[in-house]
XYZ file of C-alpha atoms in Angstrom:
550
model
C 0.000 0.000 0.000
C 1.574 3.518 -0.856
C 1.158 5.786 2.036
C -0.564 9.127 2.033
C 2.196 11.592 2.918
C 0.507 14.870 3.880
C -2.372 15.318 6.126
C -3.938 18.036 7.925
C -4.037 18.286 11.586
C -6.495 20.843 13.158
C -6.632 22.675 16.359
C -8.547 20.638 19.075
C -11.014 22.186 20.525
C -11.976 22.061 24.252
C -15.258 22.833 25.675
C -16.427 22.734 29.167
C -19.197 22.325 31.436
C -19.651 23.789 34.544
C -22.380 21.393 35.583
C -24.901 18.749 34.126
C -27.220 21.311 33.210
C -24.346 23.015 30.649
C -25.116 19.824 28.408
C -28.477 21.996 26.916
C -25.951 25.193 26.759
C -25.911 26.026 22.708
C -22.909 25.001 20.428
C -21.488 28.342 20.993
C -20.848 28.198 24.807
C -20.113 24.597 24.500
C -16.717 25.161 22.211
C -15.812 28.373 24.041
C -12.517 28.603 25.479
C -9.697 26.687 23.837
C -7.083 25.102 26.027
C -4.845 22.056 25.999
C -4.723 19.304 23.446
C -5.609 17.221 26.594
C -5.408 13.489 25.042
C -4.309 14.531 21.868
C -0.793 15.408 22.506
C 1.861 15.186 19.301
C 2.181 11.481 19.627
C -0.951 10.364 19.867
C -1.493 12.807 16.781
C 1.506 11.434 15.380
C -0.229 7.577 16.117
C -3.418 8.550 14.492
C -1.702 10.341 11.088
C 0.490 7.162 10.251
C -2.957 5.329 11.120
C -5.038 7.018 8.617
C -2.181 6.901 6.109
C -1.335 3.033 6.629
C -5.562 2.262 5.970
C -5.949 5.327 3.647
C -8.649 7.225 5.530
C -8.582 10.661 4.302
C -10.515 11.935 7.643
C -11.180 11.513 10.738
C -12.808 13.388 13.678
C -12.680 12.385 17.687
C -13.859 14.144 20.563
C -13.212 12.644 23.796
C -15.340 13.942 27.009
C -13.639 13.759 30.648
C -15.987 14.562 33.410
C -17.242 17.885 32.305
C -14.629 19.005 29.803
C -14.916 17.429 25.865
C -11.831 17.457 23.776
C -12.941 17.331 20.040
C -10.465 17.297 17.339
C -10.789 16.876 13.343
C -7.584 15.190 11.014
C -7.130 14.310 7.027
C -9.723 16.204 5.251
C -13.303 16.412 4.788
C -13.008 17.297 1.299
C -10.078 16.819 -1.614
C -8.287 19.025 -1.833
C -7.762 20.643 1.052
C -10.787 21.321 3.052
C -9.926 20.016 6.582
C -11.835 17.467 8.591
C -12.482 19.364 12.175
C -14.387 18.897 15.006
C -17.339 20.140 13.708
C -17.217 18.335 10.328
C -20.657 15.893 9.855
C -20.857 12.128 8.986
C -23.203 9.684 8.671
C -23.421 8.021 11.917
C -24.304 4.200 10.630
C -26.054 1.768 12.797
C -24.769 4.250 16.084
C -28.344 5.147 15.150
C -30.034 2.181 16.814
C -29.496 3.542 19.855
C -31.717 6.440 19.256
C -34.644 3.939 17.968
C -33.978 2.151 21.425
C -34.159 4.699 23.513
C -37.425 6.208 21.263
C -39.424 3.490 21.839
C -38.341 3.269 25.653
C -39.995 6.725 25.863
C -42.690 5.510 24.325
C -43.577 3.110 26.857
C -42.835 5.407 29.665
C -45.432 8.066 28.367
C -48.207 4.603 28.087
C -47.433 3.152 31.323
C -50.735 4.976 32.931
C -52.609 5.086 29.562
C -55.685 2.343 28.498
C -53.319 0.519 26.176
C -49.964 0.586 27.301
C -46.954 -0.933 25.873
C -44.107 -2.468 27.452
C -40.455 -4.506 26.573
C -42.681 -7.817 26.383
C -45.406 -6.262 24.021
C -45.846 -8.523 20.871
C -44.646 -6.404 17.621
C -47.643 -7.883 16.052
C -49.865 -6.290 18.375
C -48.944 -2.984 17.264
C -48.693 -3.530 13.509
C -50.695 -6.580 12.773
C -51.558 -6.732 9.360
C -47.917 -5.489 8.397
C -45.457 -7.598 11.002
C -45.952 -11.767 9.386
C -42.975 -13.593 9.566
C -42.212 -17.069 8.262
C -43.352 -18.575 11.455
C -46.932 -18.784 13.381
C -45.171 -18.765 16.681
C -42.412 -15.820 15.928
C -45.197 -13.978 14.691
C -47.346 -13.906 17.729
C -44.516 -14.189 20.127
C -41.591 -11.683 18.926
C -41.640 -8.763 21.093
C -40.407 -4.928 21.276
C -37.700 -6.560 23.133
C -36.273 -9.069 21.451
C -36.672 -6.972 18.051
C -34.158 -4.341 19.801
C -31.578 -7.149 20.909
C -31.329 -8.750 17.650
C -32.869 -12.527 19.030
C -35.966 -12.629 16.953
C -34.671 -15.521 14.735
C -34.718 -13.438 11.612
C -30.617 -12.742 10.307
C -29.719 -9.394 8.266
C -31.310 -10.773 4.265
C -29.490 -7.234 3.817
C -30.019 -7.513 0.152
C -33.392 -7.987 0.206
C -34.980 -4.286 0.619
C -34.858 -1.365 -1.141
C -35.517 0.474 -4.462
C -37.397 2.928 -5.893
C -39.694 4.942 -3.749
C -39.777 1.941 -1.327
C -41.442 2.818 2.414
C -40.911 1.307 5.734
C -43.901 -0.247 5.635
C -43.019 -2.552 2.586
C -39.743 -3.796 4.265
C -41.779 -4.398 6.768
C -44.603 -6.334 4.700
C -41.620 -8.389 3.014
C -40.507 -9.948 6.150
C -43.142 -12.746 5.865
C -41.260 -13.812 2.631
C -37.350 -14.136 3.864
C -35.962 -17.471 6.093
C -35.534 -17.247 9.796
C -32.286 -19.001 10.695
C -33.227 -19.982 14.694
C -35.608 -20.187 17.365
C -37.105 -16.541 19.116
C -34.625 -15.479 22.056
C -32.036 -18.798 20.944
C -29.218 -16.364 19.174
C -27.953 -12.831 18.739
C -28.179 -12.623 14.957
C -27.234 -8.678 13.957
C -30.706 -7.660 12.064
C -31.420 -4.137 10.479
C -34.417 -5.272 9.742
C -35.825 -5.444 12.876
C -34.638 -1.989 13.560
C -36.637 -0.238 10.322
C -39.514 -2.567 11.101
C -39.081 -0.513 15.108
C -38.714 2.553 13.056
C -42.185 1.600 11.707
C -43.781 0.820 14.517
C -42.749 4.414 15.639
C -44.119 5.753 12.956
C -47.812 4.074 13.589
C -47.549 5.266 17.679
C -46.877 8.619 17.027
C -48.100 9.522 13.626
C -44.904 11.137 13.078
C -41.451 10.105 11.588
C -38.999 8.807 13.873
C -36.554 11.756 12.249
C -39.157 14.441 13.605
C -39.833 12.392 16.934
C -36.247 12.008 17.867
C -35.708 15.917 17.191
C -37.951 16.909 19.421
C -37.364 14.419 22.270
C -33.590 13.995 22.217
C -31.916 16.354 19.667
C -33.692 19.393 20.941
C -33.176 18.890 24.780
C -29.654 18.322 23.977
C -29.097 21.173 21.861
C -27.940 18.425 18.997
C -28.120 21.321 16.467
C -25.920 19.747 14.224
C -28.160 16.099 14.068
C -29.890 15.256 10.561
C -32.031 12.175 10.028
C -31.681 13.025 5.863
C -29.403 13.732 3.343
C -31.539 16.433 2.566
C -31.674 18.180 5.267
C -27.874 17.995 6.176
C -27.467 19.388 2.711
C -29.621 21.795 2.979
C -27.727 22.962 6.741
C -24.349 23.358 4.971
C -26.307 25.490 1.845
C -27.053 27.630 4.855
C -24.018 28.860 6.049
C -23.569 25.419 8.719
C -21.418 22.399 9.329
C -19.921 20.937 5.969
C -21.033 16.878 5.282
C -17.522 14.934 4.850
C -17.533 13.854 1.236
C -16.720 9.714 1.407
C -13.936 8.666 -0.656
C -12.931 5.212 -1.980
C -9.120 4.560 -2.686
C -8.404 3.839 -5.374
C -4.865 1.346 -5.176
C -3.970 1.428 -9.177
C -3.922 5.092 -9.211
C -3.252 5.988 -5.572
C -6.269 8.531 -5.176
C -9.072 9.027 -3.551
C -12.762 8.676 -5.528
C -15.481 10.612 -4.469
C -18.313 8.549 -3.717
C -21.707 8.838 -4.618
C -23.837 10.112 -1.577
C -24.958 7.738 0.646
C -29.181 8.211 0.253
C -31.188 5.339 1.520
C -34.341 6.607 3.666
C -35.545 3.393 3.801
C -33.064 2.154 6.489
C -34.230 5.092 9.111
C -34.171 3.926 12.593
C -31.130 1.095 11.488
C -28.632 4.030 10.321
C -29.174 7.083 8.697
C -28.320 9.851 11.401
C -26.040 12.600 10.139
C -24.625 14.009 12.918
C -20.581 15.077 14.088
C -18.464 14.121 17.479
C -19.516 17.289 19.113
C -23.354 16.730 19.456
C -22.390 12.932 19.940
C -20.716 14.121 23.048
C -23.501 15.580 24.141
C -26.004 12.603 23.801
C -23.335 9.921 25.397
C -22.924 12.389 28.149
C -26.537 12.571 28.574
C -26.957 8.460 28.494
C -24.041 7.838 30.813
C -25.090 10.247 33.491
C -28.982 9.251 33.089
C -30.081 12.892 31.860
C -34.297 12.737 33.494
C -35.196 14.893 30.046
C -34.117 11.795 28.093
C -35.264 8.611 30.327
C -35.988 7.573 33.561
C -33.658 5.822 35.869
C -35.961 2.384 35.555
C -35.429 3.035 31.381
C -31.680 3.575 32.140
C -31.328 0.524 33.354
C -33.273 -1.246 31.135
C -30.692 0.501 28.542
C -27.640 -1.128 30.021
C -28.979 -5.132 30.631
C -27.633 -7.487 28.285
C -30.008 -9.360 26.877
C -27.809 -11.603 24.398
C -24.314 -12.386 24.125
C -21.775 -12.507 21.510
C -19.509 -15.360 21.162
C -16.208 -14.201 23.160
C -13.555 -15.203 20.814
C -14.521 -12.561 18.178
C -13.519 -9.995 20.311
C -9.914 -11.108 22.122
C -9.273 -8.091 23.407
C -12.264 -7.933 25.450
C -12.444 -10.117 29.084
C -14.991 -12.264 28.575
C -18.504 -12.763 26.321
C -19.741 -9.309 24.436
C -23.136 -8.661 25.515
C -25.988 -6.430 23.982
C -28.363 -4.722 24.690
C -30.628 -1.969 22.304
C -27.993 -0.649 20.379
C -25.483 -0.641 22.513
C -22.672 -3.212 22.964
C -21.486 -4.024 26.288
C -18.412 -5.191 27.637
C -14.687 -5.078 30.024
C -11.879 -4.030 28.678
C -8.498 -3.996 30.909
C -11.282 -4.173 34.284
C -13.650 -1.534 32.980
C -16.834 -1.849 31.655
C -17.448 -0.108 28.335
C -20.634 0.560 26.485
C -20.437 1.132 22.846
C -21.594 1.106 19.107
C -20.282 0.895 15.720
C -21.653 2.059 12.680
C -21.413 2.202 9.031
C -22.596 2.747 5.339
C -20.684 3.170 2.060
C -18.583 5.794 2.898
C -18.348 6.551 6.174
C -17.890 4.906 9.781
C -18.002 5.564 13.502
C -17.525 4.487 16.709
C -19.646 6.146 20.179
C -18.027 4.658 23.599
C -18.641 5.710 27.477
C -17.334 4.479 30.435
C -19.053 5.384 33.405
C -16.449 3.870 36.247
C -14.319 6.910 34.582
C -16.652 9.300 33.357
C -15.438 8.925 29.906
C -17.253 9.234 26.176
C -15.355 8.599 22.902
C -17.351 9.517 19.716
C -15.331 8.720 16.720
C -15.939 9.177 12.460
C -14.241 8.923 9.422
C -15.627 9.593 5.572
C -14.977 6.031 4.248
C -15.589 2.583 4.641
C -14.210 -0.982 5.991
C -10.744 1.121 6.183
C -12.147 3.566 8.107
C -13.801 0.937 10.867
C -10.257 -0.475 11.129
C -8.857 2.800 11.482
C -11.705 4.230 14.414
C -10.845 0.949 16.210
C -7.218 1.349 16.058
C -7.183 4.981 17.382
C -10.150 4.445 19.484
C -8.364 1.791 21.652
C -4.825 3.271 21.403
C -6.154 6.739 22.950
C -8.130 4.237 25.442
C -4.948 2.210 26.545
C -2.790 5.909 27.005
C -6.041 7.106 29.369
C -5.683 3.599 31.120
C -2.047 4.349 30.910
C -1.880 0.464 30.022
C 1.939 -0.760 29.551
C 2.714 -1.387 25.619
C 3.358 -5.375 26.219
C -0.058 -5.675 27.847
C -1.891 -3.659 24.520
C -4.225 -5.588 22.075
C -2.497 -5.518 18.879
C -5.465 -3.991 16.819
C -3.208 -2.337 13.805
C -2.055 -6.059 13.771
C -5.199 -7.409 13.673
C -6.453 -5.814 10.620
C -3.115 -5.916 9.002
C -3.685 -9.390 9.114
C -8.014 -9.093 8.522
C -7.079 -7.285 5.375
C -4.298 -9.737 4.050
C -6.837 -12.956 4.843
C -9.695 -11.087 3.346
C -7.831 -10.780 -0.476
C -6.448 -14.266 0.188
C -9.884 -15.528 0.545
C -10.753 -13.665 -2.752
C -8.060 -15.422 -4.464
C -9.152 -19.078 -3.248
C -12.540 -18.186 -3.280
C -13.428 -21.306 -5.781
C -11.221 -24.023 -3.449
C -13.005 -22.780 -0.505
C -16.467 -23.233 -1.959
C -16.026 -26.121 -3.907
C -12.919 -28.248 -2.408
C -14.179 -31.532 -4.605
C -15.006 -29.835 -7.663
C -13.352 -31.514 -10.638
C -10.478 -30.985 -12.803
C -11.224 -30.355 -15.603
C -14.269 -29.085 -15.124
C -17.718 -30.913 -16.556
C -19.428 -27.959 -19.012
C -22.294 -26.419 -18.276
C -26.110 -27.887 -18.588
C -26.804 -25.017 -21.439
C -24.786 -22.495 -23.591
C -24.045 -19.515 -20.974
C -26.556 -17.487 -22.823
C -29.214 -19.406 -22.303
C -29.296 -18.524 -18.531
C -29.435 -15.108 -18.937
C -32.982 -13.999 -17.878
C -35.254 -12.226 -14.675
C -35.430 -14.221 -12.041
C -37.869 -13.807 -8.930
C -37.543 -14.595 -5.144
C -41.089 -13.274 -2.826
C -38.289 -11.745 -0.417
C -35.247 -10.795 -2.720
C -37.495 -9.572 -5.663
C -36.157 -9.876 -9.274
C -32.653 -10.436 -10.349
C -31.596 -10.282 -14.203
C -28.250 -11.909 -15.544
C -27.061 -10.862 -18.611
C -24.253 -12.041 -21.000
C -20.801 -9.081 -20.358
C -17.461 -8.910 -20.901
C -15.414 -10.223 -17.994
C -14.072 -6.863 -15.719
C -10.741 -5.798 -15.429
C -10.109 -7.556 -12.722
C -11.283 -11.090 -13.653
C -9.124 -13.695 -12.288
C -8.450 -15.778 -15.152
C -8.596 -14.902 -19.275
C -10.663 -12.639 -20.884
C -14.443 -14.513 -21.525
C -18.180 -13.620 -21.220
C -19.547 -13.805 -17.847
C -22.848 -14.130 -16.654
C -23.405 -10.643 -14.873
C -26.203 -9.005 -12.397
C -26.282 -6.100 -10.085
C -28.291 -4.666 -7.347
C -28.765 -1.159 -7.850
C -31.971 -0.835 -7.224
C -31.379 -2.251 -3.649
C -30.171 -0.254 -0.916
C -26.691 -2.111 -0.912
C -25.704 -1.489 -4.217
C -23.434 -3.873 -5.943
C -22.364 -6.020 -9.282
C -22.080 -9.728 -9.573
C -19.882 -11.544 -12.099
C -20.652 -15.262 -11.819
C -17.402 -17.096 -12.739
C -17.749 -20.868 -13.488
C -16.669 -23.729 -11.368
C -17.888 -27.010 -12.792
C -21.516 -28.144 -14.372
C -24.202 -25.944 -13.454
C -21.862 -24.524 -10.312
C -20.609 -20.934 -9.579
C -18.718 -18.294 -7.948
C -20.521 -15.015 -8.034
C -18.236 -12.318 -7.280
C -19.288 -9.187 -5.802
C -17.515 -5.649 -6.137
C -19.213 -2.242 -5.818
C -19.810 -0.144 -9.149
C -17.856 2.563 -10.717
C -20.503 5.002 -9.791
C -20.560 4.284 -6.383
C -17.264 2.567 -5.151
C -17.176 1.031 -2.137
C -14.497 -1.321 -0.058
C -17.402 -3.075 1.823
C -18.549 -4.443 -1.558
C -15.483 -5.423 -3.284
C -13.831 -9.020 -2.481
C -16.869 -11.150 -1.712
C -18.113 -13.925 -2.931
C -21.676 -16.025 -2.896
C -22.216 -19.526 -4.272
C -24.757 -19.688 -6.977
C -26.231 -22.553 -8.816
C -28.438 -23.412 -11.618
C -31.236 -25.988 -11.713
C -32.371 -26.983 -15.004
C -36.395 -27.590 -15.930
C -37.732 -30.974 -17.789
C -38.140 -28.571 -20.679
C -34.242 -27.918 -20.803
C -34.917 -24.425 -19.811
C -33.499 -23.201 -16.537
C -36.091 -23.183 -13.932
C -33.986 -21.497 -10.482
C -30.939 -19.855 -9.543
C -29.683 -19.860 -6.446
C -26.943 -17.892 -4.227
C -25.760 -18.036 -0.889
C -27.008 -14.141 0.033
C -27.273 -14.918 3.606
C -24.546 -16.265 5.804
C -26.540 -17.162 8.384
C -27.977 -19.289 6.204
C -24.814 -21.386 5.739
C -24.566 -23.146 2.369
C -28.412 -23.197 1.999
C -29.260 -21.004 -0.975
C -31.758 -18.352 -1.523
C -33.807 -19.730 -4.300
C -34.972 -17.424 -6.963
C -37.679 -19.040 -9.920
C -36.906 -18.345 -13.220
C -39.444 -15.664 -14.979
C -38.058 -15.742 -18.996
């Protein structure tokens, strides 16, 4: 990787509060009064520039909140070619959103408690939205509640390429749900599900008769004084037309010609209460503050801790720098790290990534984003836990090796790329039988209840085809929300590899490098009659099965 050898490093800001109160205090008192670099002295500058170079991030913002002083600080840029990522620089906040949903809905049942028809954690979803909220099975359909929907145990895994297009509401992802495969039991397995969360968003909706954008404004933004919080692209862009805080551009690197790509805004409505806050460190500061010292505005104490249970439990070895199991609990994360107990979120869409954190033993927040993708996760985590470990003032034999970690994440992730057809198919045969039909005869529109339509079509294999120039059987999903091509490269008989990457228009490193097995069944009447592809992993190597439409 060639390093980026120039980035700009901005003045940190410091803002303080003379008391819990101060938190509502507008933007203007807040950033008043510039003082130290506190924990961003030259080195740990120095860490986090080599950091963002090394992963090429082009920007990254931090603010850091100790008792009642914040330290926010902005690196890289915001915009090629020189406009500077700073403390006040927005991003889109990714699934740090859910949080917001959770503690929405939380509200919600503290406003019903004394009402005819109140709701609670154990109300049924279906109860609320019954004609809309059908899944797959009798029992999860009666029994999945507001609870398990908001700590991702309802049985139903991400299908993230399922929803989406045109003009699409929340109440048609929501409608769909009846059509896509649960993979377990209700309240048998944390299985990460944005679904659930737009389907909460939803039910929002229906309480309130009001967007969850508008109802989170005026319960948590405006309290806050999170003057700098968007729930649209439009209205973030139409803040910075008015004289306000600038919306990071994302960028994609591009390796062959060692710059960065704008990227095509990140637009997708549809995902609402899952991750489309636009927001920046500062007024993230303000909301962890708020949740770790149990602001009454916000919640009440009994809500608080309803906040911080776990209700299910990641497996411990995928975090190894954590002691022990990773629990969660609406939207937020919960765990120890070197004997202190950390609550957190991560978050992320094409372009752009973040990180919230507090620590209440300490009195600590950490709000962390950067303006692009799968690099810029790496990079958050990297500087996230290396300012962490100075604060803890942890000795460097005892520290987690994250930059090692995803040193190595990112060399196993091409390798995997590269093997991609031994991995899937370890018996197929050499050489190869042909295909059923000539290649062309499987191009077509193909239909699945929950995916919708996919068409192949006959291309010319991309530039970065792994073996000689041929025709390919090609698709792409951009229509969907998660917008992405598929070249299906073939293994043996009626057998494939479909290889994703993201598209020129829209270039992203979360779409580039994957694969999906696909396969073709062939009709009595020599036609093809299904396609399937692996588009769920929770699914294993079961396939999601779309019929063939001509």
């Amino acid at each position: 990787m060639r390093l980026i050898r120039s980035l700009l490093i901005l003045p940190c800001v410091v803002a303080t509060f003379p008391n819990d109160q101060a938190i509502t205090s507008d933007h203007t008192a807040e950033t008043a009064g510039l003082s130290s670099d506190g924990p961003f002295d030259s080195q740990m500058s120095s860490f986090i520039e080599t950091t963002l170079s090394k992963f090429h991030v082009p920007g990254i913002s931090i603010s850091f909140s100790n008792g009642t002083t914040t330290y926010a600080k902005g690196y890289g840029i915001s915009r090629t070619p020189n406009t500077a990522a700073t403390a006040e620089t927005l991003y889109f906040g990714g699934s740090t959103t859910k949080s917001f949903t959770a503690a929405s809905l939380l509200m919600l049942m503290e406003r019903s408690a004394n009402s005819s028809d109140p709701i609670n954690l154990q109300t049924p979803i279906s109860s609320l939205i019954r004609e809309e909220f059908v899944l797959p099975d009798d029992y999860a359909t009666l029994h999945v509640t507001l609870e398990d929907a908001l700590s991702h145990r309802t049985g139903m895994p991400r299908h993230d390429s399922s929803y989406g297009g045109a003009n699409v509401t929340l109440k048609d992802i929501v409608l769909g749900l009846r059509h896509l495969p649960m993979t377990a039991e209700v309240r048998t397995k944390f299985q990460y599900c944005n679904l659930m969360f737009i389907t909460l968003s939803y039910v929002v909706e229906k309480l309130t008769d009001m967007s969850l954008g508008d109802f989170l404004k005026k319960n948590i933004w405006k309290p806050l004084r999170m003057t700098s919080t968007f729930f649209s692209l439009t209205d973030a862009q139409k803040a910075e037309a008015d004289g306000n805080e600038i919306l990071a551009t994302s960028y994609f690197y591009n390796e062959t010609t060692a710059k960065f790509v704008p990227m095509r805004p990140f637009d997708a409505p549809e995902v609402s209460g899952a991750g489309v806050m636009i927001t920046n460190v500062v007024d993230y500061a303000k909301y962890l503050r708020a949740i770790m010292n149990e602001d009454p505005r916000i919640l009440s104490h009994e809500s608080y801790v309803e906040l911080r249970k776990p209700r299910t439990f990641l497996s411990a070895d995928e975090h190894s720098a954590f002691t022990g199991p990773v629990g969660y609990s609406f939207g937020w994360e919960i765990t120890v790290y070197k004997g202190h107990q950390l609550f957190y979120h991560d978050g992320s869409v094409p372009g752009y990534a973040a990180k919230m954190m507090y620590i209440p033993e300490k009195n600590w927040t950490l709000a962390l984003m950067s303006n692009t993708d799968m690099y810029s996760d790496w990079a958050i985590d990297i500087v996230c836990f290396e300012l962490l470990d100075n604060l803890l003032e942890i000795p460097a034999k005892e520290r987690f090796d994250w930059m090692g970690k995803y040193t190595k994440d990112e060399e196993m992730w091409k390798n995997n790329w590269k093997s991609a057809r031994k991995n899937a198919y370890p018996s197929a045969p050499s050489p190869p039988l042909q295909t059923t039909l000539e290649l062309s005869k499987y191009v077509g529109t193909y239909h699945n209840p929950g995916y919708r339509n996919l068409t192949l079509r006959l291309a010319e294999s991309p530039a970065w085809w792994l073996r000689d120039a041929e025709a390919v059987l090609h698709m792409d999903t951009f229509e969907k929300t998660w917008k992405y091509t598929l070249d299906f490269e073939h293994v043996s008989g009626d057998y494939f590899i479909a290889r994703t990457m993201s598209p020129s228009f829209a270039p992203a490193a979360s779409f580039d490098y994957q694969y999906f097995e696909a396969e073709f069944r062939i009709g009595p009447d020599g036609r093809p009659s299904q396609v399937g592809l692996t588009l769920e992993a929770e699914m294993g190597s079961k396939k999601i099965w779309f019929d063939y439409l001509g």
